[in-house]
Amino acid sequence: MNTIIAIALLTVSATAQFEQAYPQLFVVNVQPSQLISRTEVRDDAGQFALSYRTADGTVVNEQGLLKSVGAGNQVLVKQGSFAFLTPEGIPVQLKYIADENGFQLV
């Protein structure tokens, strides 16, 4: 009987601690911005170039090109940029490359 009570108390205690460690998620209501322009070109090898611009000032450009890395091996190198305004109106622009060396901001 004592064992059952001890197990019940441990279960209640563990459940209470779990709920404190992982609070419930909340949902932010964000409305999508209207798409102003979009282009996308792809080839049979998987290479691509794409870009889009939205009404809120977001601009995204990305391209993926195959690169030889020796012994007949190829990797798809992605490079691009994106720009947007923060909720405070601060412009942010980032450029990146992702290749055999990983993802890098440039």
mmCIF file of C-alpha atoms in Angstrom:
data_model
loop_
_atom_site.group_PDB
_atom_site.id
_atom_site.type_symbol
_atom_site.label_atom_id
_atom_site.label_comp_id
_atom_site.label_asym_id
_atom_site.label_seq_id
_atom_site.Cartn_x
_atom_site.Cartn_y
_atom_site.Cartn_z
ATOM 1 C CA MET A 1 0.000 0.000 0.000
ATOM 2 C CA ASN A 2 2.812 2.397 0.883
ATOM 3 C CA THR A 3 4.442 1.576 -2.442
ATOM 4 C CA ILE A 4 1.314 2.589 -4.356
ATOM 5 C CA ILE A 5 1.074 5.872 -2.452
ATOM 6 C CA ALA A 6 4.777 6.580 -3.057
ATOM 7 C CA ILE A 7 4.421 5.913 -6.798
ATOM 8 C CA ALA A 8 1.343 8.147 -6.971
ATOM 9 C CA LEU A 9 3.159 10.980 -5.185
ATOM 10 C CA LEU A 10 6.197 10.649 -7.466
ATOM 11 C CA THR A 11 3.962 10.715 -10.538
ATOM 12 C CA VAL A 12 2.151 13.859 -9.377
ATOM 13 C CA SER A 13 5.454 15.524 -8.494
ATOM 14 C CA ALA A 14 7.057 14.655 -11.839
ATOM 15 C CA THR A 15 4.005 15.884 -13.750
ATOM 16 C CA ALA A 16 4.012 19.213 -11.916
ATOM 17 C CA GLN A 17 7.729 19.713 -12.598
ATOM 18 C CA PHE A 18 7.288 18.812 -16.277
ATOM 19 C CA GLU A 19 4.538 21.406 -16.710
ATOM 20 C CA GLN A 20 6.738 24.089 -15.154
ATOM 21 C CA ALA A 21 9.730 23.179 -17.328
ATOM 22 C CA TYR A 22 7.671 23.239 -20.527
ATOM 23 C CA PRO A 23 5.064 26.009 -20.382
ATOM 24 C CA GLN A 24 2.275 26.011 -22.907
ATOM 25 C CA LEU A 25 3.094 27.559 -26.250
ATOM 26 C CA PHE A 26 1.319 30.679 -27.405
ATOM 27 C CA VAL A 27 0.302 31.616 -30.924
ATOM 28 C CA VAL A 28 1.192 34.943 -32.501
ATOM 29 C CA ASN A 29 -1.303 36.115 -35.083
ATOM 30 C CA VAL A 30 0.858 37.217 -38.017
ATOM 31 C CA GLN A 31 -0.806 38.118 -41.284
ATOM 32 C CA PRO A 32 1.099 37.088 -44.431
ATOM 33 C CA SER A 33 2.300 39.927 -46.607
ATOM 34 C CA GLN A 34 1.130 40.244 -50.202
ATOM 35 C CA LEU A 35 3.512 38.875 -52.827
ATOM 36 C CA ILE A 36 4.544 41.611 -55.278
ATOM 37 C CA SER A 37 6.871 39.652 -57.563
ATOM 38 C CA ARG A 38 8.286 36.151 -57.820
ATOM 39 C CA THR A 39 10.631 34.444 -60.273
ATOM 40 C CA GLU A 40 11.937 30.904 -60.280
ATOM 41 C CA VAL A 41 14.087 29.033 -62.801
ATOM 42 C CA ARG A 42 15.200 25.405 -62.393
ATOM 43 C CA ASP A 43 17.069 22.936 -64.556
ATOM 44 C CA ASP A 44 17.116 19.134 -64.716
ATOM 45 C CA ALA A 45 20.337 18.942 -62.668
ATOM 46 C CA GLY A 46 18.692 20.634 -59.674
ATOM 47 C CA GLN A 47 20.301 24.034 -60.119
ATOM 48 C CA PHE A 48 18.006 26.991 -59.581
ATOM 49 C CA ALA A 49 17.581 30.721 -59.186
ATOM 50 C CA LEU A 50 14.655 32.267 -57.344
ATOM 51 C CA SER A 51 13.639 35.610 -55.975
ATOM 52 C CA TYR A 52 10.582 37.258 -54.506
ATOM 53 C CA ARG A 53 9.482 40.573 -53.039
ATOM 54 C CA THR A 54 6.568 41.218 -50.691
ATOM 55 C CA ALA A 55 4.513 44.299 -49.855
ATOM 56 C CA ASP A 56 6.107 44.612 -46.400
ATOM 57 C CA GLY A 57 9.547 45.177 -47.968
ATOM 58 C CA THR A 58 10.906 41.637 -47.665
ATOM 59 C CA VAL A 59 13.252 40.711 -50.522
ATOM 60 C CA VAL A 60 14.688 37.205 -50.998
ATOM 61 C CA ASN A 61 17.216 36.071 -53.625
ATOM 62 C CA GLU A 62 18.740 32.591 -53.790
ATOM 63 C CA GLN A 63 20.567 30.479 -56.316
ATOM 64 C CA GLY A 64 21.860 26.948 -56.250
ATOM 65 C CA LEU A 65 24.691 25.843 -58.518
ATOM 66 C CA LEU A 66 26.439 22.491 -58.750
ATOM 67 C CA LYS A 67 30.118 22.559 -57.817
ATOM 68 C CA SER A 68 32.650 19.783 -58.436
ATOM 69 C CA VAL A 69 34.452 18.701 -55.280
ATOM 70 C CA GLY A 70 36.808 16.109 -56.738
ATOM 71 C CA ALA A 71 36.574 12.533 -57.996
ATOM 72 C CA GLY A 72 33.347 13.191 -59.893
ATOM 73 C CA ASN A 73 31.468 14.346 -56.782
ATOM 74 C CA GLN A 74 29.286 17.421 -56.860
ATOM 75 C CA VAL A 75 27.571 19.503 -54.218
ATOM 76 C CA LEU A 76 24.783 22.021 -54.633
ATOM 77 C CA VAL A 77 26.132 25.359 -53.454
ATOM 78 C CA LYS A 78 23.405 27.740 -52.326
ATOM 79 C CA GLN A 79 24.023 31.426 -51.984
ATOM 80 C CA GLY A 80 21.691 34.291 -51.554
ATOM 81 C CA SER A 81 20.403 37.140 -49.488
ATOM 82 C CA PHE A 82 17.303 38.324 -47.732
ATOM 83 C CA ALA A 83 16.254 41.702 -46.448
ATOM 84 C CA PHE A 84 13.364 42.779 -44.241
ATOM 85 C CA LEU A 85 12.231 45.425 -41.775
ATOM 86 C CA THR A 86 11.957 44.605 -38.074
ATOM 87 C CA PRO A 87 8.718 45.520 -36.263
ATOM 88 C CA GLU A 88 10.586 48.633 -35.056
ATOM 89 C CA GLY A 89 11.308 49.651 -38.677
ATOM 90 C CA ILE A 90 15.001 48.747 -38.647
ATOM 91 C CA PRO A 91 16.242 47.363 -41.991
ATOM 92 C CA VAL A 92 18.071 44.023 -41.830
ATOM 93 C CA GLN A 93 20.020 42.492 -44.717
ATOM 94 C CA LEU A 94 21.872 39.175 -44.618
ATOM 95 C CA LYS A 95 23.939 37.387 -47.264
ATOM 96 C CA TYR A 96 24.925 33.744 -47.014
ATOM 97 C CA ILE A 97 26.519 30.782 -48.728
ATOM 98 C CA ALA A 98 25.959 27.108 -47.987
ATOM 99 C CA ASP A 99 28.472 24.713 -49.507
ATOM 100 C CA GLU A 100 30.705 21.786 -48.588
ATOM 101 C CA ASN A 101 32.000 23.928 -45.695
ATOM 102 C CA GLY A 102 28.538 24.454 -44.179
ATOM 103 C CA PHE A 103 26.304 27.511 -43.817
ATOM 104 C CA GLN A 104 28.170 30.814 -43.566
ATOM 105 C CA LEU A 105 27.030 34.415 -43.359
ATOM 106 C CA VAL A 106 29.081 36.666 -45.628
#
